[in-house]
Amino acid sequence: MTRWRDGRGELTVRSVDGAGTPVRVPLEIAGSYRARTKGLLGRDSLDGALLLSPANSVHTFRMRMPIDVAYLDRRLRVVAVRTMPPGRLGLPRLRARHVIEAEAGAMEGWGLRVGVRVEVVREGA
């Protein structure tokens, strides 16, 4: 399983069939327990996305905004996508190893849906 350290990077979203131009999204990486626990708490917005790893579920208690949540398997393939309003507890996804969070509606615009494989590149790598 891929392990990331806290930091910044870029999320690349390709279409399921690989055609078309990939979408590149600014990414914050939360790999430590402390960063994963904080997540998006206390924020009013997010420029891009947040990767929580390892993770297979999230909650939106004390969040100020609805979020899109994409659950990724160990090969970074999307296994589920949900929009969650504040104050909810998401059920764990058995095959999920990582979670991407973004502002509600953003993932649809990126073409992020079940079956899509994403790439993560750390800043400075």
XYZ file of C-alpha atoms in Angstrom:
125
model
C 0.000 0.000 0.000
C 1.251 3.477 -0.865
C 2.025 5.673 2.146
C 2.247 9.429 1.889
C 3.617 12.035 4.233
C 1.796 15.278 4.957
C 2.340 17.860 2.268
C 1.156 19.102 -1.087
C 0.931 17.608 -4.502
C -1.249 17.196 -7.552
C -4.147 14.857 -8.265
C -4.515 13.750 -11.886
C -7.946 12.483 -12.959
C -8.146 10.592 -16.238
C -11.316 9.382 -17.943
C -12.250 5.701 -17.578
C -11.281 4.968 -21.195
C -8.111 7.100 -21.030
C -9.310 9.441 -23.803
C -9.395 13.191 -23.415
C -7.249 15.589 -21.474
C -6.513 14.641 -17.850
C -7.717 17.043 -15.164
C -5.064 18.241 -12.725
C -6.169 19.337 -9.267
C -4.116 20.926 -6.446
C -3.891 18.406 -3.608
C -3.189 18.508 0.114
C -1.960 15.206 1.521
C -2.864 14.146 5.074
C -0.793 11.073 5.858
C -0.217 11.518 9.601
C -2.807 10.666 12.213
C -2.967 14.300 13.313
C -3.509 15.668 9.778
C -6.151 13.010 8.977
C -7.996 13.781 12.217
C -8.091 17.513 11.424
C -9.034 17.034 7.756
C -11.318 19.842 6.607
C -12.574 20.782 10.082
C -12.896 24.515 10.572
C -12.538 25.407 6.889
C -15.023 27.364 4.816
C -13.543 26.305 1.476
C -10.854 24.203 -0.162
C -8.794 24.944 -3.243
C -8.570 21.530 -4.880
C -8.758 18.324 -2.861
C -7.544 16.646 0.318
C -6.191 13.081 0.330
C -6.558 11.130 3.582
C -4.344 8.059 3.686
C -4.803 5.510 5.035
C -8.561 5.892 5.473
C -11.727 4.010 4.554
C -14.398 6.255 6.072
C -15.006 9.890 7.030
C -17.391 12.023 9.040
C -18.582 15.582 8.576
C -19.229 16.515 12.205
C -18.223 20.144 12.908
C -17.717 20.827 9.199
C -18.989 24.079 7.749
C -19.720 22.883 4.219
C -20.996 19.834 2.340
C -18.241 17.778 0.737
C -17.713 15.240 -2.018
C -15.984 12.069 -0.848
C -14.269 9.580 -3.158
C -13.149 6.237 -1.739
C -10.082 4.733 -3.457
C -8.772 1.177 -3.431
C -5.076 0.307 -3.085
C -4.526 0.903 -6.820
C -6.073 4.400 -6.549
C -9.207 3.358 -8.443
C -12.448 5.009 -7.283
C -14.788 2.483 -5.634
C -17.473 4.952 -4.465
C -18.306 8.667 -4.577
C -20.703 10.381 -2.172
C -21.761 13.922 -1.309
C -22.085 14.405 2.438
C -23.728 17.330 4.234
C -22.297 18.513 7.575
C -23.074 16.374 10.625
C -22.975 12.929 8.978
C -21.035 9.730 9.584
C -19.959 7.840 6.476
C -19.952 4.060 6.519
C -16.567 2.365 6.047
C -15.909 0.988 2.560
C -14.353 -2.462 2.757
C -12.052 -2.132 -0.275
C -11.165 1.524 0.370
C -7.612 2.378 1.431
C -7.609 6.133 0.750
C -10.196 8.928 0.709
C -10.291 12.137 -1.311
C -12.385 15.045 -0.026
C -13.382 18.171 -1.964
C -16.072 20.840 -1.949
C -19.476 19.470 -2.933
C -19.897 19.359 -6.714
C -16.186 19.553 -7.545
C -15.669 15.874 -8.319
C -18.404 15.785 -10.935
C -16.661 18.646 -12.735
C -13.363 16.734 -12.649
C -14.975 13.579 -14.047
C -14.189 11.654 -10.863
C -16.565 8.691 -10.671
C -16.559 4.969 -9.917
C -13.991 3.099 -11.994
C -11.692 6.065 -12.653
C -8.063 5.632 -11.641
C -6.273 8.694 -10.272
C -2.607 9.542 -9.899
C -1.015 11.400 -7.014
C 2.263 13.272 -7.430
C 3.890 14.848 -4.394
C 5.262 18.353 -4.718
C 8.992 18.234 -5.306
C 8.958 14.569 -6.376
